[in-house]
């Protein structure tokens, strides 16, 4: 009897154990099935753009209960770069991140970034051809797509309407060419009386402020090139490069531009013109207490402007996370979200469909500045994605400083930068 | 007479007290080893590799990085610039510290409030100070040039002129460090007996002579500490350069640590950057040693 009871109890205990294990397993699988996939997303959008961006991510989280995107603001582009590369080196990086176009060669070579060609091809909603080819150029490295274009902008000429009026100038007097810029700027510099200006043209002349970006646009306008077609040597020291540098020097000599223009001079309303990113118009400059307008960059032989902004890189390797991260990228660059993002921030529409949408056309009709800025897309060019671009652009930035601040001759400063840059290109 | 029992008791008490102390020290020791010593050793190892930032794999290249450093003209210029920054900052902040300490010595002025006020610049985060001084140095709206204009002098473009940028950073660092130095020197002055000074005055010394021949030699240890700390801080300067000048204009403020940062993070050459960091350690140690030797000779 005792034996029987013992055996019965043993059986019951085994059944109980099995039932308990099954319950735990079911619970685990239910919780795994029910829990959203969590993604870590790092970006470097600050201030108003940052707020708009985080609102957009919150919208994604609301619409996708199965995916939770955790946002981390990485500071400026530079602090973000340091943080991202260090984290990736320790295999602790995010699943998705906003990146500067030029980081992609290092991220691809190091094996951290996931190539996107196959994902794009197999995605019905991505519609490769809907994205302007110009923007794909920012994402391609060695014939593969390594990032998804997201926030694109181009250089434009801002002008202060009030100051223009005070100087008895009309919008028809806006400089369309280099010569006109020099002529109008010199007349303003040499005038007697009128408004006190902190600068006539706010143009970054220091390497730390990104002097390279507008300088390259001027170089292209003058028919020059940064690199030879095979990227085996630099060509910015060409006669076109020397002439571009000499033109900047002349602007400085005539008092149009200065390396010592105070911080936030444009925002203070005491600068007539500024060459800056189109993306500032609806965010940073939204609350300025003066009226401003937008015009194309003054041109020389060619009408060209530079492309800037940031792309999205995918780092998640694990299948489920990668799929979720791709869903996030698809959604945030979809025609609808892209249109919304452009209208909220002033970043250029990535897609033809967003650009030609009724909402966007109406917005452009209502705001001629928006139209002026986005028409420049047709004339925009992006800088090349090669691993040594960062170092070479820094050398060129120093050459600009040497000419503008130390009085070096344009041809000598450019030649010196070219020697160093060619060594960098050859990996010496 | 020493009883065996007593000895054993003392020993076990000592043992207990040692293990108690060790238990208190262990957490800090662990953090120090993990976050200070291990990275230092690892950076020494990295200096012999070709590690590129972002990659996980790397190769040992022996003395390759150090050989390249020998021919690096930019590094040489950065060393000279850093030496200039460090020595000027150390000298003027120590001098300012002495003056402040002498002004505050004794009486009502040497109160906790004065000491707290002195310490404020050195405890405020550098980013805040950098932001403050960027506006002070603004060529149009800055208070520095406004004050100079009151004196009839046209102020320079402090941070955007290659001629003035390093000087501007030195002035800021002297302002920041002076109060800290004054506190150390004030403590040193407090240890000097008033009787010694009184007797020197009775013996016919002027006040100036008693400061030069009595106070300063007796302040030797505090002064050595102040100068050594300032030299070390000067050689490791990075924050103000990163936030205010970005190493420019025209490389005028690219110091050794900033150069190391450029190599490691902008050019992605972490191995080379680590080698630069060890050169910085050696140079700092050399200057420290020279000051130490100099002070040993002072009696």
XYZ file of C-alpha atoms in Angstrom:
727
model
C 0.000 0.000 0.000
C 2.772 2.311 1.047
C 4.705 1.361 -2.038
C 1.715 2.184 -4.230
C 1.157 5.513 -2.571
C 4.857 6.314 -3.007
C 4.748 5.442 -6.697
C 1.534 7.449 -7.126
C 3.092 10.431 -5.437
C 6.225 10.071 -7.576
C 4.132 10.004 -10.760
C 2.139 12.994 -9.624
C 5.343 14.821 -8.795
C 6.722 14.089 -12.279
C 3.499 15.249 -13.903
C 3.562 18.322 -11.726
C 7.167 19.037 -12.719
C 6.319 18.628 -16.387
C 3.270 20.847 -16.025
C 5.349 23.476 -14.242
C 8.064 23.348 -16.942
C 5.429 23.581 -19.657
C 3.917 26.584 -17.927
C 7.294 28.300 -17.716
C 8.067 27.528 -21.351
C 4.664 28.763 -22.444
C 5.074 31.871 -20.356
C 8.501 32.500 -21.844
C 7.363 31.958 -25.379
C 4.278 34.109 -24.824
C 6.369 36.898 -23.373
C 8.907 36.617 -26.221
C 6.095 36.620 -28.729
C 4.389 39.544 -27.078
C 7.445 41.725 -26.376
C 8.413 44.266 -29.008
C 11.812 44.059 -30.705
C 13.931 46.775 -29.154
C 16.243 48.820 -31.355
C 18.946 51.246 -30.330
C 19.032 54.265 -32.617
C 21.667 57.015 -32.358
C 21.407 60.384 -34.064
C 22.986 63.834 -33.952
C 20.052 66.136 -34.641
C 20.092 68.879 -32.048
C 17.768 71.719 -31.083
C 14.566 72.078 -33.123
C 15.470 69.486 -35.753
C 16.252 67.091 -32.894
C 12.818 67.620 -31.370
C 11.122 67.101 -34.731
C 13.185 63.976 -35.296
C 12.359 62.457 -31.939
C 8.673 63.222 -32.581
C 8.998 61.265 -35.795
C 10.541 58.289 -33.995
C 7.776 58.438 -31.376
C 5.270 58.321 -34.235
C 7.002 55.199 -35.577
C 6.838 53.551 -32.154
C 3.127 54.370 -31.913
C 2.403 52.876 -35.336
C 4.591 49.797 -34.794
C 3.770 48.251 -31.415
C 5.970 45.249 -32.237
C 9.096 47.451 -32.516
C 10.435 49.812 -29.892
C 13.062 52.276 -31.107
C 15.112 53.744 -28.263
C 16.662 57.054 -29.265
C 20.029 58.319 -28.119
C 21.224 61.801 -29.016
C 24.955 61.552 -29.744
C 25.771 65.264 -29.547
C 27.327 67.054 -32.498
C 28.301 65.139 -35.618
C 31.862 64.955 -34.265
C 31.042 63.660 -30.790
C 28.613 61.246 -32.402
C 31.338 59.983 -34.747
C 33.782 59.379 -31.865
C 31.109 57.659 -29.803
C 29.845 55.521 -32.680
C 33.235 54.298 -33.855
C 34.387 53.493 -30.322
C 31.175 51.626 -29.543
C 31.376 49.652 -32.772
C 34.996 48.752 -32.076
C 33.827 47.153 -28.850
C 30.832 45.540 -30.581
C 28.514 47.703 -28.489
C 27.159 49.919 -31.237
C 23.557 50.799 -32.049
C 21.310 48.898 -34.446
C 20.725 51.945 -36.630
C 22.419 55.352 -36.640
C 22.385 58.652 -38.444
C 25.779 59.100 -40.026
C 27.605 61.716 -42.003
C 27.955 60.648 -45.610
C 31.749 60.429 -45.320
C 31.887 57.860 -42.542
C 30.518 55.131 -44.730
C 33.820 53.998 -46.253
C 35.276 53.300 -42.784
C 32.075 51.702 -41.564
C 31.913 49.479 -44.643
C 35.603 48.528 -44.592
C 35.443 47.636 -40.915
C 32.525 45.297 -41.548
C 30.143 47.035 -39.138
C 27.696 48.508 -41.653
C 25.300 46.166 -43.431
C 25.175 46.603 -47.232
C 21.686 47.628 -48.261
C 21.502 46.621 -51.955
C 19.651 43.344 -51.362
C 17.315 44.827 -48.771
C 16.463 47.687 -51.115
C 15.900 45.344 -54.053
C 13.625 43.022 -52.087
C 11.643 45.820 -50.465
C 8.386 46.587 -52.294
C 7.982 49.931 -50.544
C 11.499 51.246 -51.066
C 11.102 52.031 -54.805
C 14.747 52.650 -55.622
C 14.018 54.805 -58.651
C 11.768 57.122 -56.690
C 14.810 58.431 -54.776
C 16.768 61.097 -56.657
C 19.957 59.507 -58.071
C 21.977 62.377 -56.586
C 21.144 61.157 -53.101
C 22.044 57.557 -53.859
C 25.491 58.898 -54.756
C 25.948 59.948 -51.121
C 25.309 56.354 -50.053
C 27.452 54.414 -52.503
C 30.934 53.182 -51.701
C 32.785 50.831 -54.061
C 29.637 50.177 -56.130
C 27.509 49.116 -53.184
C 24.843 51.003 -51.257
C 25.919 51.206 -47.608
C 23.507 53.733 -46.184
C 20.053 55.146 -46.799
C 19.840 58.843 -47.694
C 17.631 60.620 -45.188
C 18.166 64.324 -44.422
C 19.534 66.010 -47.496
C 20.226 69.699 -47.911
C 22.163 71.966 -50.226
C 24.014 75.242 -50.032
C 22.016 78.384 -50.777
C 22.464 82.128 -50.504
C 20.392 83.665 -47.703
C 19.752 87.396 -47.823
C 18.389 89.808 -45.263
C 15.422 91.611 -46.859
C 15.409 94.519 -44.419
C 19.091 95.281 -44.910
C 18.738 94.982 -48.670
C 16.033 97.626 -48.532
C 18.027 99.885 -46.200
C 20.898 99.707 -48.676
C 18.491 100.729 -51.448
C 18.898 97.380 -53.185
C 16.104 95.281 -54.608
C 15.797 91.542 -55.105
C 16.747 92.133 -58.740
C 20.155 93.251 -57.425
C 20.885 89.898 -55.799
C 24.209 88.548 -57.084
C 23.768 85.812 -59.681
C 27.449 85.525 -60.621
C 30.834 85.805 -58.933
C 31.431 89.163 -60.627
C 28.089 90.521 -59.451
C 28.807 89.340 -55.920
C 32.118 91.171 -55.958
C 30.573 94.264 -57.507
C 27.584 94.535 -55.148
C 29.635 93.562 -52.104
C 32.349 96.129 -52.908
C 29.752 98.850 -53.388
C 28.233 98.001 -49.991
C 31.670 97.869 -48.342
C 32.688 101.233 -49.758
C 29.403 103.026 -49.099
C 29.204 105.875 -46.653
C 26.442 105.783 -44.070
C 23.642 103.253 -43.996
C 23.227 100.321 -41.626
C 26.165 99.056 -39.585
C 26.966 95.514 -40.722
C 28.837 92.777 -38.850
C 29.661 91.265 -42.260
C 28.552 91.574 -45.845
C 28.764 87.857 -46.568
C 28.924 85.242 -43.824
C 31.029 82.449 -45.309
C 33.008 80.028 -43.110
C 36.745 80.574 -43.560
C 38.004 78.370 -40.728
C 38.587 74.636 -41.125
C 36.871 74.026 -37.776
C 33.743 75.742 -39.140
C 33.672 73.663 -42.337
C 35.286 76.046 -44.864
C 35.743 73.130 -47.260
C 32.059 72.594 -48.009
C 31.352 75.942 -49.734
C 34.870 76.109 -51.197
C 34.329 72.875 -53.110
C 31.044 74.217 -54.499
C 32.926 77.301 -55.744
C 35.630 75.029 -57.216
C 33.022 73.045 -59.151
C 31.381 76.251 -60.364
C 34.747 77.206 -61.767
C 35.135 73.900 -63.596
C 37.650 72.451 -61.137
C 37.703 69.001 -59.553
C 38.865 67.653 -56.215
C 40.234 64.371 -57.565
C 41.356 62.857 -60.829
C 38.748 60.485 -62.361
C 40.463 57.393 -60.914
C 40.893 58.984 -57.458
C 44.625 58.330 -57.674
C 45.568 61.971 -57.164
C 44.080 65.290 -56.136
C 43.390 68.040 -58.646
C 42.312 70.972 -56.482
C 45.662 72.690 -57.087
C 44.721 73.120 -60.776
C 44.399 76.628 -62.318
C 40.648 76.438 -61.561
C 41.463 75.763 -57.895
C 43.974 78.603 -57.737
C 41.474 80.955 -59.351
C 38.781 79.898 -56.841
C 41.110 80.534 -53.924
C 42.166 83.877 -55.410
C 38.503 84.843 -55.737
C 37.905 84.123 -52.046
C 41.013 86.150 -51.204
C 39.678 89.028 -53.276
C 36.356 88.836 -51.426
C 38.340 89.102 -48.210
C 40.532 91.950 -49.455
C 37.495 93.938 -50.542
C 35.907 93.483 -47.107
C 33.080 91.150 -48.130
C 34.111 88.193 -46.006
C 36.129 87.800 -42.812
C 37.418 84.984 -40.660
C 36.452 87.056 -37.641
C 32.734 87.348 -38.285
C 31.146 87.023 -34.829
C 29.209 83.980 -33.707
C 25.513 84.104 -34.675
C 26.110 87.239 -36.742
C 23.468 86.279 -39.293
C 20.943 85.576 -36.548
C 21.592 89.046 -35.098
C 20.294 90.562 -38.360
C 23.511 92.423 -39.125
C 24.716 90.395 -42.086
C 23.542 91.038 -45.627
C 24.225 87.611 -47.167
C 25.014 84.181 -45.826
C 26.012 80.980 -47.612
C 24.633 78.105 -45.561
C 22.574 74.915 -45.618
C 19.001 75.111 -46.910
C 17.935 72.973 -43.946
C 18.183 75.930 -41.570
C 15.304 77.850 -43.119
C 12.408 76.082 -41.376
C 14.167 75.184 -38.137
C 17.075 77.289 -36.839
C 15.893 80.382 -38.708
C 12.165 79.916 -38.171
C 12.027 82.353 -35.254
C 14.369 85.056 -36.551
C 12.869 88.496 -36.046
C 13.709 89.723 -39.530
C 12.585 88.700 -42.963
C 15.009 86.756 -45.108
C 14.980 85.270 -48.565
C 16.793 82.484 -50.397
C 18.594 82.636 -53.734
C 20.895 80.282 -55.646
C 24.639 80.514 -55.000
C 26.328 83.089 -57.241
C 27.760 81.081 -60.120
C 30.736 81.177 -62.433
C 31.047 78.908 -65.476
C 28.672 76.321 -64.029
C 25.648 76.468 -61.764
C 26.563 74.039 -58.978
C 25.791 73.714 -55.300
C 27.002 71.198 -52.721
C 24.965 68.483 -51.011
C 25.154 67.883 -47.274
C 23.091 66.180 -44.627
C 23.018 62.752 -43.092
C 22.170 59.166 -44.002
C 21.010 56.146 -42.039
C 23.313 53.171 -41.551
C 22.181 49.729 -40.471
C 24.382 47.810 -38.026
C 22.059 45.110 -36.617
C 23.314 41.658 -37.648
C 20.825 39.453 -35.789
C 17.982 38.511 -38.147
C 15.008 39.706 -36.096
C 16.654 43.005 -35.174
C 17.863 43.581 -38.704
C 14.350 43.093 -40.041
C 12.952 45.496 -37.441
C 15.701 48.040 -38.175
C 14.984 47.820 -41.877
C 11.267 48.363 -41.192
C 12.250 51.508 -39.322
C 14.420 52.725 -42.221
C 11.695 51.909 -44.739
C 9.107 53.823 -42.740
C 11.200 56.883 -41.982
C 12.253 57.252 -45.638
C 8.851 56.342 -47.108
C 7.243 58.937 -49.413
C 4.706 60.005 -46.752
C 7.167 60.330 -43.859
C 9.787 61.904 -46.092
C 7.279 64.533 -47.235
C 6.337 65.252 -43.620
C 10.005 65.483 -42.590
C 10.798 67.876 -45.449
C 7.847 70.137 -44.669
C 8.696 70.215 -40.976
C 12.439 70.800 -41.266
C 13.354 72.171 -44.664
C 15.448 69.152 -45.597
C 15.083 68.400 -49.295
C 12.625 65.675 -50.336
C 14.471 62.452 -51.117
C 11.840 61.186 -53.436
C 10.392 62.350 -56.702
C 6.945 61.382 -55.400
C 7.371 63.608 -52.330
C 8.685 66.469 -54.444
C 5.845 66.282 -56.956
C 3.140 65.670 -54.335
C 0.340 68.206 -54.151
C 1.170 69.070 -50.548
C 4.765 69.867 -51.394
C 3.926 71.836 -54.522
C 1.401 73.876 -52.539
C 3.976 74.493 -49.819
C 6.440 75.715 -52.465
C 3.819 77.983 -53.988
C 3.110 79.463 -50.575
C 6.768 79.856 -49.699
C 8.945 80.982 -52.634
C 12.078 80.491 -50.510
C 11.298 76.815 -50.189
C 10.985 76.697 -53.966
C 14.256 78.569 -54.478
C 16.080 76.198 -52.150
C 14.704 72.989 -53.609
C 15.120 73.990 -57.227
C 18.839 73.880 -56.495
C 18.598 70.083 -56.196
C 18.833 70.061 -59.990
C 22.272 71.645 -59.741
C 23.559 69.850 -56.669
C 26.629 67.633 -56.488
C 27.902 65.481 -53.686
C 31.461 64.973 -52.543
C 33.009 61.560 -53.159
C 32.961 58.677 -50.691
C 36.545 57.517 -50.374
C 38.297 56.497 -47.146
C 40.834 59.327 -47.288
C 38.288 62.079 -47.956
C 38.212 63.245 -44.313
C 41.992 63.688 -44.076
C 42.245 65.325 -47.493
C 39.398 67.729 -46.837
C 41.132 68.717 -43.599
C 44.363 69.457 -45.485
C 42.439 71.552 -47.977
C 40.723 73.325 -45.075
C 44.163 74.197 -43.679
C 45.245 75.495 -47.102
C 42.227 77.842 -47.135
C 43.207 79.058 -43.646
C 46.809 79.613 -44.734
C 45.668 81.816 -47.606
C 42.959 83.685 -45.744
C 44.665 84.055 -42.356
C 48.393 83.796 -42.913
C 48.581 85.491 -46.291
C 50.035 82.488 -48.140
C 49.831 82.574 -51.941
C 46.909 80.476 -53.252
C 49.062 78.398 -55.627
C 51.670 77.650 -52.932
C 49.147 76.726 -50.231
C 47.217 74.489 -52.636
C 50.379 72.844 -53.957
C 51.523 72.098 -50.397
C 48.113 70.619 -49.519
C 48.175 68.587 -52.750
C 51.544 67.008 -51.888
C 50.281 65.910 -48.472
C 46.927 64.808 -49.891
C 48.539 62.676 -52.601
C 50.594 60.933 -49.918
C 47.390 60.285 -47.959
C 45.734 58.928 -51.127
C 48.639 56.568 -51.688
C 48.442 55.403 -48.068
C 51.850 56.766 -47.063
C 58.450 42.995 29.811
C 56.489 41.924 26.753
C 54.002 39.113 27.293
C 53.425 36.662 24.434
C 49.665 37.041 24.809
C 49.836 40.785 24.405
C 51.877 40.492 21.252
C 49.437 38.087 19.702
C 46.578 40.406 20.678
C 48.271 43.368 19.056
C 49.005 41.335 15.952
C 45.432 40.190 15.539
C 44.219 43.745 16.172
C 46.572 44.952 13.463
C 45.392 42.170 11.187
C 41.772 43.102 11.802
C 42.471 46.755 11.216
C 44.400 45.961 8.007
C 41.660 43.764 6.629
C 39.122 46.437 7.553
C 41.157 49.085 5.731
C 41.631 46.822 2.769
C 37.876 46.261 2.551
C 37.391 50.019 2.443
C 40.099 50.567 -0.150
C 39.192 47.638 -2.407
C 36.274 49.241 -4.287
C 38.357 52.296 -5.208
C 41.335 50.104 -6.017
C 39.188 47.954 -8.273
C 37.816 51.004 -10.099
C 41.332 52.427 -10.423
C 42.700 49.195 -11.856
C 39.800 48.750 -14.236
C 39.411 52.279 -15.544
C 42.917 53.713 -15.125
C 45.625 51.110 -15.092
C 44.142 48.649 -17.588
C 43.544 51.337 -20.252
C 47.069 52.678 -19.694
C 48.576 49.241 -20.232
C 46.272 48.615 -23.179
C 47.222 51.933 -24.805
C 50.885 50.936 -24.451
C 50.095 47.738 -26.310
C 48.078 49.629 -28.933
C 51.012 51.916 -29.640
C 52.743 48.908 -31.225
C 49.771 48.091 -33.473
C 48.156 49.455 -36.622
C 44.644 49.450 -35.165
C 42.195 51.517 -37.208
C 39.218 52.918 -35.329
C 36.070 50.975 -36.044
C 37.845 47.735 -36.862
C 38.158 44.958 -34.338
C 41.224 43.283 -35.871
C 44.710 44.762 -35.888
C 48.329 43.768 -36.380
C 51.402 44.345 -34.272
C 53.807 46.593 -36.194
C 56.607 46.726 -33.656
C 58.267 50.117 -33.408
C 56.715 51.264 -36.711
C 54.543 53.962 -35.126
C 57.422 55.334 -33.052
C 59.705 55.441 -36.090
C 57.050 57.394 -37.986
C 56.702 59.767 -35.035
C 60.367 60.647 -35.366
C 59.689 62.104 -38.815
C 56.368 63.719 -37.972
C 56.867 67.454 -38.429
C 53.347 68.267 -37.259
C 53.967 66.470 -33.986
C 57.163 68.458 -33.452
C 55.246 71.688 -33.934
C 52.527 70.460 -31.587
C 55.158 69.636 -28.946
C 56.626 73.151 -29.147
C 53.163 74.719 -28.995
C 52.197 72.587 -26.001
C 55.472 73.394 -24.242
C 54.793 77.091 -24.730
C 51.211 76.752 -23.474
C 52.234 74.636 -20.524
C 55.176 76.728 -19.336
C 53.419 80.081 -19.693
C 50.281 78.788 -17.982
C 52.262 77.221 -15.143
C 54.449 80.298 -14.604
C 51.742 82.949 -14.750
C 49.140 80.974 -12.832
C 51.702 80.266 -10.078
C 52.691 83.940 -10.013
C 49.045 84.996 -9.891
C 48.483 82.395 -7.186
C 51.279 83.838 -5.050
C 49.938 87.372 -5.419
C 46.404 86.272 -4.542
C 47.651 84.218 -1.589
C 49.644 87.135 -0.215
C 46.680 89.469 -0.645
C 44.343 87.075 1.116
C 46.736 86.006 3.852
C 45.444 86.624 7.400
C 42.633 88.858 8.449
C 39.067 88.842 7.257
C 39.846 88.150 3.637
C 41.060 84.636 4.428
C 37.562 83.354 5.068
C 35.872 80.246 3.685
C 33.823 82.404 1.313
C 36.936 83.898 -0.293
C 38.422 80.432 -0.641
C 35.242 79.091 -2.236
C 35.136 81.984 -4.695
C 38.780 81.311 -5.599
C 38.026 77.693 -6.314
C 34.973 78.275 -8.518
C 36.797 78.704 -11.881
C 38.701 75.443 -11.444
C 35.649 73.357 -10.540
C 33.270 74.661 -13.192
C 33.185 72.243 -16.180
C 35.389 73.293 -19.071
C 32.499 73.348 -21.527
C 30.826 76.073 -19.473
C 34.052 78.045 -19.180
C 34.741 77.627 -22.887
C 31.309 78.941 -23.766
C 31.780 81.907 -21.406
C 35.212 82.813 -22.774
C 34.152 82.376 -26.393
C 31.784 85.296 -25.784
C 34.365 87.231 -23.764
C 36.748 86.912 -26.717
C 34.174 87.725 -29.407
C 35.818 90.446 -31.500
C 32.599 92.443 -31.869
C 30.461 91.799 -28.822
C 33.063 90.483 -26.340
C 33.897 92.202 -23.095
C 37.665 91.737 -23.640
C 37.771 94.009 -26.651
C 35.277 96.387 -25.077
C 37.612 96.840 -22.105
C 40.586 97.279 -24.419
C 38.672 99.843 -26.457
C 37.994 101.806 -23.240
C 41.763 101.989 -22.841
C 42.096 103.129 -26.418
C 43.466 99.823 -27.712
C 41.962 97.976 -30.677
C 41.538 94.378 -29.504
C 42.535 91.477 -31.733
C 40.369 88.692 -33.101
C 41.351 86.498 -30.176
C 40.240 83.046 -31.245
C 40.280 83.439 -35.010
C 43.724 84.948 -35.390
C 46.633 82.486 -35.637
C 48.758 85.053 -33.811
C 46.496 85.415 -30.790
C 44.582 82.143 -30.406
C 47.154 80.342 -28.216
C 47.667 83.454 -26.086
C 43.909 83.684 -25.615
C 43.836 80.090 -24.355
C 46.796 80.747 -22.024
C 45.048 83.791 -20.498
C 41.920 81.728 -19.931
C 43.899 78.883 -18.336
C 45.804 81.304 -16.064
C 42.469 82.753 -14.895
C 41.132 79.271 -14.305
C 44.111 77.900 -12.395
C 45.153 80.973 -10.399
C 42.564 80.515 -7.643
C 43.395 76.858 -7.165
C 47.097 77.704 -6.918
C 46.353 80.489 -4.442
C 44.600 78.021 -2.145
C 47.563 75.647 -2.144
C 49.989 78.493 -1.564
C 47.767 79.974 1.150
C 48.028 76.674 3.010
C 51.825 76.795 2.522
C 51.951 80.350 3.853
C 49.908 79.319 6.867
C 52.631 76.852 7.808
C 55.277 79.600 7.969
C 55.699 80.849 11.516
C 54.995 84.513 12.021
C 57.919 84.656 14.475
C 60.403 83.902 11.713
C 59.124 86.843 9.711
C 59.055 89.103 12.750
C 62.619 88.259 13.690
C 63.781 88.890 10.114
C 62.178 92.342 10.273
C 63.855 92.992 13.650
C 67.161 91.929 12.096
C 66.752 94.696 9.549
C 65.167 92.964 6.540
C 62.691 94.948 4.475
C 59.291 93.322 3.824
C 60.290 92.605 0.249
C 63.565 90.984 1.357
C 61.786 88.816 3.908
C 59.391 87.605 1.160
C 62.186 86.846 -1.245
C 64.675 85.279 1.167
C 62.394 83.734 3.749
C 58.844 83.248 2.502
C 59.593 81.956 -0.982
C 62.192 79.336 0.099
C 59.846 78.149 2.831
C 57.076 77.890 0.229
C 59.284 75.594 -1.851
C 57.185 72.467 -1.443
C 53.877 74.194 -2.189
C 55.385 75.951 -5.185
C 56.810 72.702 -6.494
C 53.391 71.090 -6.193
C 51.684 73.998 -7.947
C 54.167 74.110 -10.826
C 54.209 70.333 -11.253
C 50.413 70.145 -11.359
C 50.189 73.035 -13.811
C 52.842 71.560 -16.105
C 50.984 68.252 -16.159
C 47.634 69.977 -16.790
C 49.217 72.074 -19.506
C 50.562 69.068 -21.342
C 47.231 67.304 -21.223
C 45.159 70.296 -22.365
C 42.324 69.249 -24.668
C 38.894 70.533 -23.560
C 39.278 74.238 -24.428
C 40.855 73.405 -27.768
C 38.166 70.927 -28.701
C 35.371 73.292 -27.737
C 36.807 76.693 -28.678
C 39.225 76.466 -31.588
C 39.240 72.945 -33.038
C 43.050 73.131 -33.162
C 42.959 76.171 -35.436
C 43.100 78.700 -36.846
C 45.819 77.445 -39.171
C 46.831 74.791 -36.580
C 47.834 77.563 -34.132
C 46.278 75.722 -31.175
C 46.897 72.110 -32.179
C 48.531 70.815 -29.013
C 49.866 67.310 -28.463
C 46.699 65.829 -27.000
C 44.575 67.448 -29.704
C 46.965 66.076 -32.318
C 46.620 62.642 -30.733
C 42.830 63.030 -30.919
C 43.032 64.031 -34.582
C 45.132 60.998 -35.410
C 43.024 58.541 -33.423
C 39.528 59.859 -34.142
C 39.674 61.955 -37.296
C 42.219 59.879 -39.195
C 41.117 56.666 -37.424
C 44.773 55.708 -36.683
C 44.365 54.582 -33.087
C 47.728 52.771 -32.988
C 49.548 55.915 -34.059
C 47.468 58.028 -31.661
C 48.431 55.692 -28.798
C 52.105 56.123 -29.721
C 51.627 59.911 -29.598
C 50.060 59.543 -26.147
C 53.196 57.797 -24.886
C 55.375 60.568 -26.264
C 53.189 62.980 -24.271
C 53.748 60.901 -21.130
C 57.519 60.917 -21.643
C 57.704 64.653 -22.300
C 55.494 65.444 -19.301
C 57.632 63.211 -17.133
C 60.777 64.937 -18.427
C 59.460 68.407 -17.480
C 58.239 67.120 -14.131
C 61.683 65.688 -13.474
C 63.396 68.959 -14.435
C 61.216 70.950 -12.037
C 61.805 68.409 -9.313
C 65.581 68.623 -9.861
C 65.424 72.406 -9.902
C 63.568 72.507 -6.605
C 65.881 69.999 -4.960
C 68.703 72.469 -5.481
C 66.853 75.289 -3.711
C 67.676 75.583 -0.037
